[in-house]
Coordinates of C-alpha atoms and ligand atoms in Angstrom, one line a residue:
M14 CA 47.0 -63.6 74.6
K15 CA 47.0 -61.0 71.8
V16 CA 43.6 -59.3 71.2
L17 CA 42.4 -56.8 68.5
L18 CA 39.3 -54.8 69.5
I19 CA 37.2 -53.1 66.8
G20 CA 35.5 -49.8 67.6
S21 CA 36.2 -46.2 68.8
G22 CA 33.6 -45.3 71.4
G23 CA 33.1 -45.2 75.2
R24 CA 32.2 -48.9 75.1
E25 CA 35.5 -49.9 73.5
H26 CA 37.4 -47.7 75.9
A27 CA 35.7 -49.6 78.8
L28 CA 36.3 -52.9 77.1
A29 CA 40.0 -52.0 76.5
A30 CA 40.4 -51.1 80.2
A31 CA 38.9 -54.4 81.4
L32 CA 40.9 -56.5 78.8
N33 CA 44.1 -54.8 80.1
R34 CA 43.4 -56.0 83.6
D35 CA 43.5 -59.7 82.4
T36 CA 47.0 -60.9 83.3
T37 CA 47.0 -63.3 80.4
L38 CA 46.8 -60.4 77.9
E39 CA 50.1 -59.8 76.2
E40 CA 49.1 -57.2 73.6
L41 CA 46.0 -55.1 73.2
H42 CA 45.4 -53.5 69.7
V43 CA 42.4 -51.4 69.0
A44 CA 41.2 -50.3 65.5
P45 CA 40.6 -47.4 65.1
G46 CA 40.4 -46.5 68.8
N47 CA 40.4 -42.9 70.1
P48 CA 42.7 -40.6 72.2
G49 CA 41.6 -42.2 75.5
I50 CA 42.1 -45.7 74.2
A51 CA 45.5 -44.7 72.7
E52 CA 46.7 -44.2 76.3
I53 CA 46.2 -47.9 77.1
A54 CA 46.5 -49.8 73.8
L55 CA 48.0 -49.7 70.4
C56 CA 45.6 -48.0 68.0
H57 CA 45.5 -48.7 64.2
P58 CA 43.6 -46.5 61.7
I59 CA 40.9 -48.6 59.9
D60 CA 37.7 -48.4 58.0
I61 CA 35.5 -50.5 60.3
D62 CA 33.2 -51.3 57.4
D63 CA 36.0 -52.9 55.5
N64 CA 35.9 -56.6 56.5
K65 CA 39.0 -57.4 54.4
A66 CA 41.1 -54.7 56.1
I67 CA 40.0 -56.1 59.6
V68 CA 41.0 -59.6 58.6
E69 CA 44.4 -58.4 57.1
L70 CA 45.1 -56.4 60.3
A71 CA 44.3 -59.4 62.5
K72 CA 46.5 -61.6 60.5
K73 CA 49.4 -59.0 60.4
L74 CA 49.2 -58.6 64.2
A75 CA 48.9 -62.4 64.7
V76 CA 46.1 -62.0 67.3
D77 CA 44.4 -64.9 69.1
L78 CA 41.1 -63.1 69.3
V79 CA 39.1 -60.2 67.7
V80 CA 36.4 -58.6 69.7
V81 CA 33.9 -56.6 67.8
G82 CA 32.4 -53.6 69.6
P83 CA 29.8 -52.0 67.2
E84 CA 26.9 -53.6 65.4
K85 CA 27.6 -52.5 61.9
P86 CA 30.7 -54.6 61.1
L87 CA 28.8 -57.6 62.6
V88 CA 25.8 -57.1 60.3
N89 CA 28.3 -56.7 57.5
G90 CA 29.6 -60.2 58.2
V91 CA 33.1 -59.4 59.7
A92 CA 32.8 -62.4 62.1
D93 CA 32.2 -64.8 59.1
A94 CA 35.3 -63.3 57.3
L95 CA 37.5 -63.7 60.5
N96 CA 36.2 -67.2 61.1
K97 CA 36.9 -68.2 57.4
A98 CA 40.5 -67.0 58.1
N99 CA 40.6 -69.2 61.2
I100 CA 40.7 -66.2 63.5
A101 CA 38.6 -66.4 66.7
C102 CA 36.0 -63.7 66.8
F103 CA 33.9 -62.6 69.8
G104 CA 30.8 -61.4 67.9
P105 CA 28.0 -63.2 65.9
S106 CA 28.0 -64.1 62.2
K107 CA 26.0 -61.9 59.7
A108 CA 23.1 -64.3 59.9
A109 CA 23.0 -64.3 63.7
A110 CA 23.5 -60.5 64.0
Q111 CA 20.1 -60.2 62.2
I112 CA 18.7 -60.5 65.7
E113 CA 19.7 -56.8 66.0
G114 CA 19.7 -56.0 62.3
S115 CA 16.0 -56.8 61.7
K116 CA 13.2 -56.2 64.3
D117 CA 11.0 -58.5 62.4
F118 CA 13.6 -61.3 62.4
A119 CA 14.0 -60.9 66.3
K120 CA 10.2 -61.1 66.7
Q121 CA 10.1 -64.4 64.6
V122 CA 13.0 -65.8 66.7
M123 CA 11.2 -64.9 70.0
R124 CA 7.9 -66.4 68.7
D125 CA 9.5 -69.7 67.7
A126 CA 11.6 -69.8 71.0
G127 CA 8.6 -68.9 73.2
V128 CA 10.3 -65.8 74.6
P129 CA 7.9 -63.3 76.2
T130 CA 7.7 -60.1 74.2
G131 CA 5.1 -57.5 73.1
K132 CA 2.5 -58.3 70.5
S133 CA 3.4 -56.8 67.2
F134 CA 2.6 -56.5 63.5
T135 CA 5.2 -56.2 60.7
C136 CA 3.8 -53.7 58.2
N137 CA 4.8 -52.8 54.6
S138 CA 2.0 -50.4 53.5
R139 CA 0.0 -47.5 54.8
T140 CA -3.2 -49.6 55.2
E141 CA -1.3 -52.2 57.3
I142 CA 0.3 -49.5 59.4
E143 CA -3.0 -47.8 60.2
K144 CA -4.6 -51.0 61.0
A145 CA -1.9 -52.0 63.4
L146 CA -1.8 -48.6 65.1
D147 CA -5.6 -48.7 65.7
T148 CA -5.4 -52.3 67.0
F149 CA -3.2 -51.3 69.8
G150 CA -4.2 -47.6 70.3
A151 CA -2.0 -45.0 72.0
P152 CA 0.8 -44.7 73.1
Y153 CA 2.0 -45.9 69.7
V154 CA 5.3 -47.8 69.3
V155 CA 6.7 -47.8 65.7
K156 CA 10.1 -49.4 65.0
H157 CA 12.0 -49.2 61.6
D158 CA 13.0 -52.9 60.8
G159 CA 16.7 -52.3 60.0
L160 CA 19.7 -50.8 61.8
A161 CA 18.9 -47.1 62.5
A162 CA 21.7 -45.9 64.8
G163 CA 19.2 -45.3 67.6
K164 CA 16.8 -43.2 65.4
G165 CA 14.5 -46.1 64.4
V166 CA 12.1 -46.2 67.3
V167 CA 9.3 -43.7 68.0
V168 CA 6.9 -43.9 71.0
T169 CA 4.2 -41.3 70.7
D170 CA 0.5 -40.5 71.4
D171 CA 0.3 -38.6 68.1
R172 CA -1.2 -40.9 65.4
D173 CA -0.1 -38.6 62.6
L174 CA 3.5 -38.6 63.8
A175 CA 3.4 -42.4 64.2
I176 CA 2.2 -42.8 60.6
E177 CA 4.8 -40.3 59.4
H178 CA 7.6 -42.2 61.2
A179 CA 6.4 -45.6 59.8
L180 CA 6.3 -44.3 56.2
Q181 CA 10.0 -43.4 56.4
A182 CA 11.0 -47.1 56.2
D183 CA 10.2 -49.9 53.8
Q184 CA 9.2 -52.2 56.6
V185 CA 8.2 -51.4 60.2
V186 CA 7.3 -53.3 63.3
I187 CA 4.4 -51.8 65.2
E188 CA 4.2 -53.0 68.8
E189 CA 2.0 -52.8 71.8
F190 CA 3.2 -50.3 74.4
L191 CA 5.0 -52.0 77.4
D192 CA 4.8 -50.3 80.7
G193 CA 7.3 -50.8 83.6
P194 CA 11.0 -50.1 84.2
E195 CA 13.5 -51.1 81.6
V196 CA 16.6 -53.3 82.4
S197 CA 19.4 -54.2 80.2
L198 CA 20.8 -57.8 80.7
F199 CA 23.7 -59.2 78.8
G200 CA 24.4 -62.8 78.0
I201 CA 27.8 -64.0 76.9
S202 CA 27.2 -66.9 74.6
D203 CA 29.5 -69.4 72.8
G204 CA 26.6 -70.6 70.6
T205 CA 25.2 -73.2 73.1
T206 CA 26.1 -72.1 76.7
V207 CA 25.1 -68.6 78.0
I208 CA 26.5 -66.7 81.0
A209 CA 24.4 -63.8 82.3
M210 CA 26.0 -60.6 83.4
Q211 CA 24.5 -58.5 86.2
P212 CA 21.6 -56.2 85.1
A213 CA 22.1 -52.5 84.5
Q214 CA 19.7 -49.7 83.7
D215 CA 20.4 -47.0 81.2
F216 CA 18.8 -43.6 80.7
K217 CA 17.7 -43.0 77.1
R218 CA 16.2 -39.6 77.2
A219 CA 18.3 -36.5 76.8
F220 CA 17.3 -34.5 79.8
N221 CA 16.5 -34.8 83.6
G222 CA 13.2 -36.5 84.6
D223 CA 13.4 -38.6 81.4
L224 CA 12.4 -35.6 79.3
G225 CA 13.5 -34.7 75.8
P226 CA 14.4 -36.8 72.8
N227 CA 15.7 -40.4 72.9
T228 CA 19.5 -40.6 72.7
G229 CA 22.1 -43.3 72.5
G230 CA 22.1 -43.3 76.3
M231 CA 22.9 -40.5 78.8
G232 CA 24.0 -42.7 81.8
A233 CA 23.6 -46.0 83.6
Y234 CA 24.0 -47.7 86.9
S235 CA 24.5 -51.2 88.3
P236 CA 23.6 -53.2 90.3
L237 CA 19.9 -52.5 90.6
P238 CA 18.9 -52.6 94.3
W239 CA 15.2 -52.6 93.5
A240 CA 15.3 -55.4 90.9
P241 CA 13.9 -58.9 91.8
D242 CA 16.7 -61.3 93.2
E243 CA 15.9 -63.9 90.6
I244 CA 16.2 -61.5 87.6
M245 CA 19.4 -63.1 86.1
E246 CA 18.0 -66.7 86.6
E247 CA 14.7 -65.8 85.1
T248 CA 16.1 -64.0 82.1
L249 CA 18.5 -67.0 81.5
D250 CA 15.6 -69.4 81.7
Q251 CA 13.0 -67.4 79.8
V252 CA 15.0 -65.3 77.4
L253 CA 18.7 -66.0 76.9
N254 CA 18.8 -69.8 76.9
P255 CA 15.6 -70.3 74.6
T256 CA 16.9 -67.6 72.2
I257 CA 20.4 -69.2 71.9
A258 CA 18.9 -72.7 71.5
E259 CA 16.6 -71.4 68.8
M260 CA 19.4 -69.7 66.9
A261 CA 21.5 -72.9 67.1
A262 CA 18.5 -75.0 65.9
R263 CA 18.2 -72.7 62.9
G264 CA 21.7 -73.5 61.9
T265 CA 22.9 -69.9 62.8
P266 CA 24.4 -70.2 66.3
F267 CA 24.8 -66.9 68.1
V268 CA 28.4 -66.4 69.4
G269 CA 29.0 -63.2 71.2
L270 CA 27.0 -60.8 73.4
L271 CA 23.3 -61.1 73.3
Y272 CA 21.9 -57.9 74.8
A273 CA 18.4 -58.3 76.2
G274 CA 16.5 -55.0 76.6
L275 CA 13.8 -56.0 79.1
A276 CA 10.6 -54.2 80.3
L277 CA 9.5 -55.4 83.8
T278 CA 5.8 -55.0 83.0
S279 CA 2.8 -55.5 85.3
R280 CA 2.2 -58.8 83.2
G281 CA 5.8 -60.1 83.7
T282 CA 9.1 -59.5 82.0
K283 CA 9.1 -58.9 78.2
V284 CA 11.9 -58.4 75.7
I285 CA 11.8 -54.9 74.1
E286 CA 14.7 -55.5 71.9
F287 CA 17.8 -57.6 71.3
N288 CA 21.2 -56.2 70.3
A289 CA 24.1 -58.3 69.1
R290 CA 26.8 -56.5 71.0
F291 CA 27.8 -54.8 74.3
G292 CA 25.5 -51.8 75.1
D293 CA 26.7 -48.3 75.5
P294 CA 26.8 -46.8 78.3
E295 CA 26.0 -50.1 80.1
T296 CA 29.5 -51.5 79.3
E297 CA 31.1 -48.5 80.9
V298 CA 29.1 -49.1 84.1
L299 CA 29.4 -53.0 84.2
L300 CA 33.0 -53.7 83.3
P301 CA 34.7 -51.7 86.0
R302 CA 32.9 -54.0 88.4
L303 CA 33.8 -57.3 86.7
K304 CA 36.6 -59.2 88.4
T305 CA 36.6 -62.2 86.0
P306 CA 39.4 -61.9 83.4
L307 CA 37.7 -60.5 80.5
A308 CA 40.0 -61.7 77.6
Q309 CA 39.7 -65.2 78.9
L310 CA 35.9 -64.9 79.0
L311 CA 35.5 -63.6 75.5
F312 CA 38.2 -66.1 74.1
A313 CA 36.2 -69.1 75.8
A314 CA 33.0 -67.8 74.1
A315 CA 34.6 -67.3 70.8
T316 CA 36.2 -70.8 70.9
K317 CA 33.0 -72.5 72.1
N318 CA 34.4 -73.3 75.6
L319 CA 32.0 -71.6 78.0
A320 CA 30.4 -74.9 79.5
N321 CA 33.2 -75.2 82.0
F322 CA 34.0 -71.5 82.5
G323 CA 32.2 -71.2 85.8
E324 CA 30.4 -68.0 87.1
L325 CA 31.3 -64.5 86.7
E326 CA 32.8 -62.6 89.7
W327 CA 31.8 -59.1 90.5
S328 CA 32.9 -56.5 92.9
N329 CA 30.4 -55.6 95.6
E330 CA 30.7 -52.0 94.8
S331 CA 28.0 -49.9 92.9
A332 CA 28.8 -48.1 89.8
V333 CA 27.2 -45.0 88.1
T334 CA 28.0 -43.7 84.6
V335 CA 27.2 -40.2 83.5
V336 CA 27.6 -39.1 79.8
L337 CA 28.9 -35.8 78.9
A338 CA 27.2 -34.7 75.7
S339 CA 28.1 -31.9 73.1
E340 CA 26.1 -28.8 72.8
G341 CA 23.0 -29.6 70.7
Y342 CA 23.1 -33.4 71.2
P343 CA 21.1 -35.3 70.1
T344 CA 19.5 -33.1 67.5
N345 CA 22.4 -31.2 66.1
P346 CA 25.7 -31.9 68.1
K347 CA 28.5 -29.3 67.7
V348 CA 31.9 -30.9 67.5
G349 CA 35.4 -29.4 67.8
A350 CA 35.1 -27.8 71.2
P351 CA 38.1 -27.9 73.6
I352 CA 38.0 -30.5 76.6
T353 CA 39.9 -29.7 79.7
G354 CA 40.0 -30.8 83.4
I355 CA 39.9 -34.6 83.0
Q356 CA 41.3 -36.0 86.3
T357 CA 40.7 -39.5 87.4
N358 CA 41.2 -41.0 90.8
S359 CA 40.9 -44.5 92.3
N360 CA 37.1 -44.4 92.3
S361 CA 36.3 -42.9 89.0
Y362 CA 37.0 -43.6 85.3
V363 CA 36.8 -41.3 82.3
F364 CA 36.1 -43.2 79.1
H365 CA 36.4 -41.4 75.8
A366 CA 33.4 -41.8 73.5
G367 CA 33.7 -39.1 70.9
T368 CA 37.1 -37.2 71.2
Q369 CA 39.9 -36.3 68.9
L370 CA 43.3 -34.7 69.1
R371 CA 44.0 -31.6 67.1
D372 CA 47.5 -30.1 67.3
G373 CA 48.0 -32.0 70.6
A374 CA 44.8 -30.6 72.2
L375 CA 41.8 -32.8 73.1
Q376 CA 38.5 -31.8 71.6
S377 CA 35.0 -33.2 71.1
A378 CA 34.4 -35.2 67.9
G379 CA 30.8 -36.6 68.5
G380 CA 27.5 -36.2 70.2
R381 CA 28.5 -38.3 73.3
V382 CA 31.9 -37.1 74.2
L383 CA 33.0 -38.8 77.6
A384 CA 31.4 -41.4 79.8
V385 CA 32.4 -40.9 83.4
T386 CA 31.9 -43.8 85.8
G387 CA 32.1 -43.6 89.6
L388 CA 32.5 -46.4 92.0
G389 CA 31.4 -46.6 95.7
S390 CA 30.0 -48.7 98.4
D391 CA 26.4 -47.8 97.4
L392 CA 24.8 -45.9 94.6
T393 CA 25.0 -42.6 96.6
Q394 CA 28.8 -42.9 96.9
A395 CA 29.1 -44.1 93.3
R396 CA 27.0 -41.0 92.1
D397 CA 29.2 -38.7 94.3
A398 CA 32.4 -40.1 92.6
A399 CA 30.9 -39.8 89.1
Y400 CA 29.5 -36.3 89.5
R401 CA 32.6 -35.0 91.3
T402 CA 34.8 -36.1 88.4
I403 CA 32.4 -34.8 85.6
S404 CA 31.9 -31.5 87.3
R405 CA 35.5 -30.7 87.0
I406 CA 35.6 -31.3 83.2
S407 CA 35.1 -28.3 81.0
L408 CA 33.6 -28.5 77.5
P409 CA 31.9 -25.4 76.3
G410 CA 28.2 -25.8 75.7
S411 CA 28.1 -29.4 76.9
H412 CA 25.3 -31.0 79.0
Y413 CA 24.8 -33.9 81.2
R414 CA 21.9 -35.3 83.2
S415 CA 22.2 -34.7 87.0
D416 CA 19.6 -37.3 88.0
I417 CA 21.3 -40.6 86.8
A418 CA 20.6 -43.3 89.4
F419 CA 19.1 -40.6 91.8
N420 CA 15.8 -42.3 92.5
A421 CA 17.4 -45.7 92.9
S422 CA 19.9 -44.2 95.3
V423 CA 17.2 -42.7 97.4
A424 CA 15.2 -46.0 97.5
E425 CA 18.4 -47.9 98.4
K426 CA 19.0 -45.6 101.4
G427 CA 15.3 -46.0 102.5
N428 CA 15.7 -49.9 102.6
Ligands
AMP15 P1 14.7 -50.1 71.1 O1 15.6 -49.4 70.1 O2 13.8 -51.1 70.6 O3 15.4 -50.3 72.4 O4 13.7 -48.9 71.6 C1 14.3 -47.7 72.0 C2 13.4 -47.3 73.3 O5 12.0 -47.1 72.9 C3 13.4 -48.3 74.4 O6 14.5 -48.3 75.2 C4 12.1 -48.0 75.1 O7 12.3 -46.9 76.0 C5 11.2 -47.6 74.0 N1 10.4 -48.6 73.5 C6 10.7 -49.6 72.6 N2 9.7 -50.5 72.4 C7 8.8 -50.1 73.4 C8 7.5 -50.7 73.7 N3 6.9 -51.7 73.2 N4 6.8 -50.1 74.8 C9 7.3 -49.0 75.3 N5 8.4 -48.3 75.1 C10 9.2 -49.0 74.0
LIG16 N1 22.3 -48.6 75.6 C1 21.6 -48.8 74.4 C2 22.4 -49.5 73.5 O1 23.5 -49.7 73.5 O2 21.7 -49.8 72.4

């Protein structure tokens, strides 16, 4: 099989590594890719917002499958353009990607499908905003309706700040605060059949102890030793299957990865958000443990053949991913700093998230620079492997959290 993967981050590097392990893969192309991906696949420069260019490249390379990493091309309708050209695409149509592209649309789908989620109001004016905030009280949860590259959600006790954030968008969703741990659970869908992946947890705040601003994700771990055994079954029954059925019933079947961000609240599991693509850094923590051939899995989903695919196979190992971020990330990341000391071994991976080559030297090119995944027989061993590898890497001014999966590893040891 020949595959073209779209994207350039740590998620795509992890996808590329896992696709390469599938023995049916003949050629792996990535557009645009990054210096880490270029070591394991053929990279092609491209503007990922240009649907026509993506279709042309897929045709020129005569690929069997296109896998779309980031949400923006999906919301732009790249899957529709590819399908029109008879090219199989793992990733939803423009209409189905609205499940990530509009928080209000996601709420409507959940309401119609009977999927548990927080109560919310969609607001278009200051009066509506203030009324909704006062109905729920603090802590206030305000979400811009459209794609906001991780900057759309504010959770705050400060009513004035909540109003200020709300007024920055034309339409906002104001939601009740959901307590309890968060879990990311991915469903692979062919439009009717869904296969659940194992759950992961990511760390969204910038600094140790869940302090500091929200980020794209500073680390993750999987599996979750503390999570209820039936979490995958329950999420399939209560969230993934009803959502996929509702999307099909609306005439906009969802083909691709449905990312359920869950809150395990004292009143049961509730959906915090849906995304229409693989999560980052959850992908970097999950895929090194996936034994099922990934190209075959994604091809089966894209060609509506998941019903007989069978269950996914996972390694029994634990995995921990730690993100190395640039100086100033997330507020004002500095780029262009030299990266040295990357050494991998049999129990760690270094995925490039925001890197570039300048005169043959590797340097930072984004806020999140590398995602380092360690594997081990339990979370303690996996943490050791990840932290050993990341501590040897030098990037002036950079920072990473030292507490990724720490509490879970202590609890696991105590059991
Ligand atoms: P989202 O982009 O919807 O995932 O929101 C980003 C982050 O904001 C989530 O991962 C949560 O940590 C937090 N958040 C979102 N919605 C809520 C909610 N209703 N209650 C508490 N925290 C929330
Ligand atoms: N890990 C959060 C996301 O991918 O949106």
